[in-house]
Amino acid sequence: MERRTYIWEFSGDRETETFAVIAHSGRYNVPRQKPHYLPVKMQVKICQRDGQNIDLTELIHPCDEIWSYTNAEFLENRMKILRGECHNWFLAGFEPVMTGVFLWYYNEELGDVGKIYLHAYSWVEKYGELYIEFHVPHANGKPDTEYLFGVECRRPGDPTSNFVLLEAFSQNTQKCISFCCDKCADDLSGHSRNEIIYPKYADVTVYTDI
């Protein structure tokens, strides 16, 4: 077994340098080429606020930065879509942030992508916890890659203290990605509890030939 660790710093450009896992067949984001996404399986392991189990739909959060260009049908039915009740929309990817996770849904008929933001940090008085398991398929027939995403909100009012971890398990590799804010550089005391906080860097450990 080999172990490799490194720090991955994000530039802050959300268009080009955010971390996302996308189930896609072929080259991604190629002009004039119709996208072809693959369905991702999702299972909620833990969804709690202050020690009480809550429904995942309670974490759906209005997000102005994505609502302005999101399909109207998608917005109207986002609770049903999250529950898997709208079969014309399927989960195609996800994007972790310090305060929750974006879920990417795709409608093949419309050729459109919509995002649902789950804000694990909202309305937490003492402690919030969200763990989701994803199974991401591969177009070449390889076994799915399993991802376990977790966010723990330990100190309301200080999102830099949130614990955000993504673990990836494939045939011969295990990857652990811990997302972080810079506590010294970021003054987040004036931020709204409803605001999305993006990571500044990630601490990555990769195990190979396991």
PDB file of C-alpha atoms in Angstrom:
ATOM      1  CA  MET A   1       0.000   0.000   0.000  1.00  0.00           C
ATOM      2  CA  GLU A   2       1.143   3.525  -0.759  1.00  0.00           C
ATOM      3  CA  ARG A   3       0.054   6.705   1.021  1.00  0.00           C
ATOM      4  CA  ARG A   4       0.326  10.206  -0.400  1.00  0.00           C
ATOM      5  CA  THR A   5      -0.790  13.446   1.241  1.00  0.00           C
ATOM      6  CA  TYR A   6      -1.013  16.952  -0.167  1.00  0.00           C
ATOM      7  CA  ILE A   7      -2.777  20.284   0.278  1.00  0.00           C
ATOM      8  CA  TRP A   8      -5.097  21.388  -2.514  1.00  0.00           C
ATOM      9  CA  GLU A   9      -5.663  25.140  -2.520  1.00  0.00           C
ATOM     10  CA  PHE A  10      -8.709  26.571  -4.283  1.00  0.00           C
ATOM     11  CA  SER A  11      -8.321  29.797  -6.230  1.00  0.00           C
ATOM     12  CA  GLY A  12     -11.730  31.134  -5.274  1.00  0.00           C
ATOM     13  CA  ASP A  13     -12.998  31.077  -8.869  1.00  0.00           C
ATOM     14  CA  ARG A  14     -16.241  29.101  -8.520  1.00  0.00           C
ATOM     15  CA  GLU A  15     -16.538  28.609 -12.262  1.00  0.00           C
ATOM     16  CA  THR A  16     -13.202  26.840 -12.703  1.00  0.00           C
ATOM     17  CA  GLU A  17     -11.986  25.619  -9.336  1.00  0.00           C
ATOM     18  CA  THR A  18     -14.523  24.003  -7.074  1.00  0.00           C
ATOM     19  CA  PHE A  19     -14.595  20.322  -6.235  1.00  0.00           C
ATOM     20  CA  ALA A  20     -17.427  18.297  -7.762  1.00  0.00           C
ATOM     21  CA  VAL A  21     -18.100  14.648  -8.544  1.00  0.00           C
ATOM     22  CA  ILE A  22     -19.975  14.220 -11.838  1.00  0.00           C
ATOM     23  CA  ALA A  23     -21.204  10.981 -13.396  1.00  0.00           C
ATOM     24  CA  HIS A  24     -20.588  11.706 -17.055  1.00  0.00           C
ATOM     25  CA  SER A  25     -19.978   9.615 -20.148  1.00  0.00           C
ATOM     26  CA  GLY A  26     -17.305  10.999 -22.476  1.00  0.00           C
ATOM     27  CA  ARG A  27     -15.531  14.344 -22.338  1.00  0.00           C
ATOM     28  CA  TYR A  28     -17.176  16.892 -20.068  1.00  0.00           C
ATOM     29  CA  ASN A  29     -18.081  20.477 -21.002  1.00  0.00           C
ATOM     30  CA  VAL A  30     -17.172  20.191 -24.671  1.00  0.00           C
ATOM     31  CA  PRO A  31     -18.820  22.905 -26.830  1.00  0.00           C
ATOM     32  CA  ARG A  32     -21.588  21.752 -29.206  1.00  0.00           C
ATOM     33  CA  GLN A  33     -21.533  18.257 -27.738  1.00  0.00           C
ATOM     34  CA  LYS A  34     -24.683  17.029 -26.050  1.00  0.00           C
ATOM     35  CA  PRO A  35     -23.925  16.039 -22.446  1.00  0.00           C
ATOM     36  CA  HIS A  36     -24.583  12.490 -21.366  1.00  0.00           C
ATOM     37  CA  TYR A  37     -24.894  12.007 -17.645  1.00  0.00           C
ATOM     38  CA  LEU A  38     -25.244   8.763 -15.711  1.00  0.00           C
ATOM     39  CA  PRO A  39     -27.571   8.280 -12.714  1.00  0.00           C
ATOM     40  CA  VAL A  40     -25.974   8.403  -9.262  1.00  0.00           C
ATOM     41  CA  LYS A  41     -27.424   6.425  -6.357  1.00  0.00           C
ATOM     42  CA  MET A  42     -27.785   8.303  -3.076  1.00  0.00           C
ATOM     43  CA  GLN A  43     -28.554   7.056   0.422  1.00  0.00           C
ATOM     44  CA  VAL A  44     -28.898   9.311   3.458  1.00  0.00           C
ATOM     45  CA  LYS A  45     -27.054   7.803   6.430  1.00  0.00           C
ATOM     46  CA  ILE A  46     -27.527  10.573   9.020  1.00  0.00           C
ATOM     47  CA  CYS A  47     -29.588  13.762   8.881  1.00  0.00           C
ATOM     48  CA  GLN A  48     -29.937  15.408  12.291  1.00  0.00           C
ATOM     49  CA  ARG A  49     -30.393  18.834  13.818  1.00  0.00           C
ATOM     50  CA  ASP A  50     -29.655  19.278  17.518  1.00  0.00           C
ATOM     51  CA  GLY A  51     -29.931  15.537  18.135  1.00  0.00           C
ATOM     52  CA  GLN A  52     -33.245  15.063  16.293  1.00  0.00           C
ATOM     53  CA  ASN A  53     -33.680  13.186  13.016  1.00  0.00           C
ATOM     54  CA  ILE A  54     -35.114  15.406  10.296  1.00  0.00           C
ATOM     55  CA  ASP A  55     -36.264  14.850   6.732  1.00  0.00           C
ATOM     56  CA  LEU A  56     -33.699  15.713   4.084  1.00  0.00           C
ATOM     57  CA  THR A  57     -36.136  18.087   2.406  1.00  0.00           C
ATOM     58  CA  GLU A  58     -35.936  20.363   5.479  1.00  0.00           C
ATOM     59  CA  LEU A  59     -32.380  21.244   4.407  1.00  0.00           C
ATOM     60  CA  ILE A  60     -33.409  22.517   0.956  1.00  0.00           C
ATOM     61  CA  HIS A  61     -32.286  26.123   0.919  1.00  0.00           C
ATOM     62  CA  PRO A  62     -33.163  28.959  -1.492  1.00  0.00           C
ATOM     63  CA  CYS A  63     -30.005  29.888  -3.311  1.00  0.00           C
ATOM     64  CA  ASP A  64     -30.171  33.081  -5.385  1.00  0.00           C
ATOM     65  CA  GLU A  65     -26.945  32.361  -7.240  1.00  0.00           C
ATOM     66  CA  ILE A  66     -28.425  29.271  -8.923  1.00  0.00           C
ATOM     67  CA  TRP A  67     -32.153  30.051  -8.909  1.00  0.00           C
ATOM     68  CA  SER A  68     -31.804  32.870 -11.410  1.00  0.00           C
ATOM     69  CA  TYR A  69     -31.073  30.437 -14.246  1.00  0.00           C
ATOM     70  CA  THR A  70     -32.758  27.254 -13.020  1.00  0.00           C
ATOM     71  CA  ASN A  71     -35.610  25.596 -14.909  1.00  0.00           C
ATOM     72  CA  ALA A  72     -38.994  26.699 -13.485  1.00  0.00           C
ATOM     73  CA  GLU A  73     -40.328  23.130 -13.419  1.00  0.00           C
ATOM     74  CA  PHE A  74     -37.285  22.050 -11.454  1.00  0.00           C
ATOM     75  CA  LEU A  75     -37.793  24.779  -8.836  1.00  0.00           C
ATOM     76  CA  GLU A  76     -41.463  23.956  -8.442  1.00  0.00           C
ATOM     77  CA  ASN A  77     -40.830  20.229  -7.927  1.00  0.00           C
ATOM     78  CA  ARG A  78     -37.488  20.224  -6.107  1.00  0.00           C
ATOM     79  CA  MET A  79     -38.887  18.409  -3.026  1.00  0.00           C
ATOM     80  CA  LYS A  80     -40.297  15.607  -5.200  1.00  0.00           C
ATOM     81  CA  ILE A  81     -37.057  15.517  -7.192  1.00  0.00           C
ATOM     82  CA  LEU A  82     -35.017  15.152  -4.009  1.00  0.00           C
ATOM     83  CA  ARG A  83     -37.264  12.277  -2.904  1.00  0.00           C
ATOM     84  CA  GLY A  84     -36.827  10.592  -6.303  1.00  0.00           C
ATOM     85  CA  GLU A  85     -40.482  11.017  -7.276  1.00  0.00           C
ATOM     86  CA  CYS A  86     -39.816  12.860 -10.564  1.00  0.00           C
ATOM     87  CA  HIS A  87     -38.188  10.284 -12.803  1.00  0.00           C
ATOM     88  CA  ASN A  88     -37.445  12.757 -15.593  1.00  0.00           C
ATOM     89  CA  TRP A  89     -34.822  14.300 -13.267  1.00  0.00           C
ATOM     90  CA  PHE A  90     -32.039  12.089 -11.916  1.00  0.00           C
ATOM     91  CA  LEU A  91     -29.043  12.760  -9.683  1.00  0.00           C
ATOM     92  CA  ALA A  92     -25.893  13.206 -11.781  1.00  0.00           C
ATOM     93  CA  GLY A  93     -23.355  14.705  -9.386  1.00  0.00           C
ATOM     94  CA  PHE A  94     -22.652  16.574  -6.173  1.00  0.00           C
ATOM     95  CA  GLU A  95     -20.456  19.409  -4.903  1.00  0.00           C
ATOM     96  CA  PRO A  96     -19.404  19.714  -1.227  1.00  0.00           C
ATOM     97  CA  VAL A  97     -19.091  23.111   0.488  1.00  0.00           C
ATOM     98  CA  MET A  98     -18.357  24.094   4.079  1.00  0.00           C
ATOM     99  CA  THR A  99     -22.024  24.539   4.984  1.00  0.00           C
ATOM    100  CA  GLY A 100     -23.638  21.656   3.088  1.00  0.00           C
ATOM    101  CA  VAL A 101     -23.731  20.147  -0.388  1.00  0.00           C
ATOM    102  CA  PHE A 102     -25.053  20.931  -3.870  1.00  0.00           C
ATOM    103  CA  LEU A 103     -26.856  18.085  -5.637  1.00  0.00           C
ATOM    104  CA  TRP A 104     -26.769  18.195  -9.446  1.00  0.00           C
ATOM    105  CA  TYR A 105     -29.841  16.804 -11.241  1.00  0.00           C
ATOM    106  CA  TYR A 106     -30.184  16.232 -14.972  1.00  0.00           C
ATOM    107  CA  ASN A 107     -33.194  16.093 -17.289  1.00  0.00           C
ATOM    108  CA  GLU A 108     -32.239  14.243 -20.477  1.00  0.00           C
ATOM    109  CA  GLU A 109     -35.324  15.356 -22.415  1.00  0.00           C
ATOM    110  CA  LEU A 110     -34.644  19.032 -21.690  1.00  0.00           C
ATOM    111  CA  GLY A 111     -30.863  18.698 -21.719  1.00  0.00           C
ATOM    112  CA  ASP A 112     -30.879  20.789 -18.555  1.00  0.00           C
ATOM    113  CA  VAL A 113     -29.084  20.619 -15.203  1.00  0.00           C
ATOM    114  CA  GLY A 114     -30.657  21.866 -11.970  1.00  0.00           C
ATOM    115  CA  LYS A 115     -29.055  22.129  -8.541  1.00  0.00           C
ATOM    116  CA  ILE A 116     -30.511  21.612  -5.093  1.00  0.00           C
ATOM    117  CA  TYR A 117     -28.553  23.067  -2.210  1.00  0.00           C
ATOM    118  CA  LEU A 118     -28.801  21.274   1.147  1.00  0.00           C
ATOM    119  CA  HIS A 119     -27.824  23.724   3.873  1.00  0.00           C
ATOM    120  CA  ALA A 120     -26.830  21.570   6.840  1.00  0.00           C
ATOM    121  CA  TYR A 121     -25.837  24.691   8.764  1.00  0.00           C
ATOM    122  CA  SER A 122     -29.278  26.319   8.768  1.00  0.00           C
ATOM    123  CA  TRP A 123     -31.364  26.539  11.961  1.00  0.00           C
ATOM    124  CA  VAL A 124     -28.762  24.631  13.991  1.00  0.00           C
ATOM    125  CA  GLU A 125     -28.672  25.780  17.596  1.00  0.00           C
ATOM    126  CA  LYS A 126     -26.096  23.365  18.979  1.00  0.00           C
ATOM    127  CA  TYR A 127     -25.100  20.628  16.524  1.00  0.00           C
ATOM    128  CA  GLY A 128     -25.997  19.547  13.003  1.00  0.00           C
ATOM    129  CA  GLU A 129     -24.931  16.420  11.149  1.00  0.00           C
ATOM    130  CA  LEU A 130     -25.452  15.232   7.574  1.00  0.00           C
ATOM    131  CA  TYR A 131     -23.930  12.083   6.056  1.00  0.00           C
ATOM    132  CA  ILE A 132     -24.799  10.873   2.554  1.00  0.00           C
ATOM    133  CA  GLU A 133     -23.466   7.866   0.651  1.00  0.00           C
ATOM    134  CA  PHE A 134     -23.182   8.152  -3.133  1.00  0.00           C
ATOM    135  CA  HIS A 135     -22.545   5.404  -5.683  1.00  0.00           C
ATOM    136  CA  VAL A 136     -21.182   6.918  -8.890  1.00  0.00           C
ATOM    137  CA  PRO A 137     -21.198   4.734 -12.035  1.00  0.00           C
ATOM    138  CA  HIS A 138     -18.607   4.573 -14.791  1.00  0.00           C
ATOM    139  CA  ALA A 139     -19.394   4.449 -18.505  1.00  0.00           C
ATOM    140  CA  ASN A 140     -16.661   1.839 -19.132  1.00  0.00           C
ATOM    141  CA  GLY A 141     -18.343  -0.757 -16.928  1.00  0.00           C
ATOM    142  CA  LYS A 142     -16.006  -0.492 -13.946  1.00  0.00           C
ATOM    143  CA  PRO A 143     -17.649  -0.966 -10.534  1.00  0.00           C
ATOM    144  CA  ASP A 144     -19.199   2.144  -9.054  1.00  0.00           C
ATOM    145  CA  THR A 145     -17.003   4.436  -6.992  1.00  0.00           C
ATOM    146  CA  GLU A 146     -18.462   4.829  -3.507  1.00  0.00           C
ATOM    147  CA  TYR A 147     -18.342   8.225  -1.824  1.00  0.00           C
ATOM    148  CA  LEU A 148     -19.232   9.033   1.770  1.00  0.00           C
ATOM    149  CA  PHE A 149     -19.842  12.738   2.303  1.00  0.00           C
ATOM    150  CA  GLY A 150     -20.180  14.161   5.791  1.00  0.00           C
ATOM    151  CA  VAL A 151     -20.620  17.624   7.284  1.00  0.00           C
ATOM    152  CA  GLU A 152     -20.816  18.292  11.012  1.00  0.00           C
ATOM    153  CA  CYS A 153     -21.767  21.766  12.238  1.00  0.00           C
ATOM    154  CA  ARG A 154     -20.186  21.919  15.658  1.00  0.00           C
ATOM    155  CA  ARG A 155     -20.297  25.590  16.526  1.00  0.00           C
ATOM    156  CA  PRO A 156     -23.179  27.757  15.228  1.00  0.00           C
ATOM    157  CA  GLY A 157     -21.910  31.187  14.196  1.00  0.00           C
ATOM    158  CA  ASP A 158     -18.489  29.865  13.151  1.00  0.00           C
ATOM    159  CA  PRO A 159     -18.623  27.883   9.881  1.00  0.00           C
ATOM    160  CA  THR A 160     -14.816  27.587   9.921  1.00  0.00           C
ATOM    161  CA  SER A 161     -15.261  25.018  12.695  1.00  0.00           C
ATOM    162  CA  ASN A 162     -17.456  22.781  10.508  1.00  0.00           C
ATOM    163  CA  PHE A 163     -16.050  19.322   9.846  1.00  0.00           C
ATOM    164  CA  VAL A 164     -16.442  18.480   6.138  1.00  0.00           C
ATOM    165  CA  LEU A 165     -15.058  15.187   4.858  1.00  0.00           C
ATOM    166  CA  LEU A 166     -15.428  13.250   1.614  1.00  0.00           C
ATOM    167  CA  GLU A 167     -14.136   9.688   1.414  1.00  0.00           C
ATOM    168  CA  ALA A 168     -13.908   7.892  -1.929  1.00  0.00           C
ATOM    169  CA  PHE A 169     -13.578   4.120  -2.289  1.00  0.00           C
ATOM    170  CA  SER A 170     -12.765   2.470  -5.618  1.00  0.00           C
ATOM    171  CA  GLN A 171     -11.245  -0.912  -6.512  1.00  0.00           C
ATOM    172  CA  ASN A 172      -7.679  -0.242  -5.348  1.00  0.00           C
ATOM    173  CA  THR A 173      -7.786   3.283  -3.983  1.00  0.00           C
ATOM    174  CA  GLN A 174      -9.134   5.117  -0.977  1.00  0.00           C
ATOM    175  CA  LYS A 175      -9.123   8.922  -0.898  1.00  0.00           C
ATOM    176  CA  CYS A 176      -9.899  11.142   2.094  1.00  0.00           C
ATOM    177  CA  ILE A 177     -10.554  14.837   1.382  1.00  0.00           C
ATOM    178  CA  SER A 178     -10.996  17.178   4.335  1.00  0.00           C
ATOM    179  CA  PHE A 179     -12.336  20.597   3.272  1.00  0.00           C
ATOM    180  CA  CYS A 180     -11.203  23.618   5.260  1.00  0.00           C
ATOM    181  CA  CYS A 181     -11.428  27.386   5.687  1.00  0.00           C
ATOM    182  CA  ASP A 182      -8.515  29.573   6.707  1.00  0.00           C
ATOM    183  CA  LYS A 183      -9.400  30.530  10.280  1.00  0.00           C
ATOM    184  CA  CYS A 184      -6.737  33.235  10.389  1.00  0.00           C
ATOM    185  CA  ALA A 185      -7.469  34.852   7.020  1.00  0.00           C
ATOM    186  CA  ASP A 186     -11.260  34.607   6.979  1.00  0.00           C
ATOM    187  CA  ASP A 187     -13.341  36.852   9.198  1.00  0.00           C
ATOM    188  CA  LEU A 188     -16.696  35.122   8.975  1.00  0.00           C
ATOM    189  CA  SER A 189     -18.201  36.591  12.116  1.00  0.00           C
ATOM    190  CA  GLY A 190     -20.345  38.974  10.068  1.00  0.00           C
ATOM    191  CA  HIS A 191     -21.681  36.333   7.694  1.00  0.00           C
ATOM    192  CA  SER A 192     -25.314  35.344   7.719  1.00  0.00           C
ATOM    193  CA  ARG A 193     -26.113  31.842   8.919  1.00  0.00           C
ATOM    194  CA  ASN A 194     -27.915  31.356   5.613  1.00  0.00           C
ATOM    195  CA  GLU A 195     -24.825  32.131   3.559  1.00  0.00           C
ATOM    196  CA  ILE A 196     -22.975  29.469   1.598  1.00  0.00           C
ATOM    197  CA  ILE A 197     -19.337  29.184   2.665  1.00  0.00           C
ATOM    198  CA  TYR A 198     -16.926  27.681   0.144  1.00  0.00           C
ATOM    199  CA  PRO A 199     -13.700  25.903   1.180  1.00  0.00           C
ATOM    200  CA  LYS A 200     -10.354  27.626   0.704  1.00  0.00           C
ATOM    201  CA  TYR A 201      -8.308  24.443   0.633  1.00  0.00           C
ATOM    202  CA  ALA A 202      -8.499  20.677   1.149  1.00  0.00           C
ATOM    203  CA  ASP A 203      -6.224  18.287   3.013  1.00  0.00           C
ATOM    204  CA  VAL A 204      -6.026  15.179   0.827  1.00  0.00           C
ATOM    205  CA  THR A 205      -4.758  11.691   1.690  1.00  0.00           C
ATOM    206  CA  VAL A 206      -4.674   8.970  -0.977  1.00  0.00           C
ATOM    207  CA  TYR A 207      -4.102   5.286  -0.313  1.00  0.00           C
ATOM    208  CA  THR A 208      -3.335   3.088  -3.331  1.00  0.00           C
ATOM    209  CA  ASP A 209      -2.961  -0.683  -3.807  1.00  0.00           C
ATOM    210  CA  ILE A 210      -5.090  -1.336  -0.740  1.00  0.00           C
TER     211      ILE A 210
END
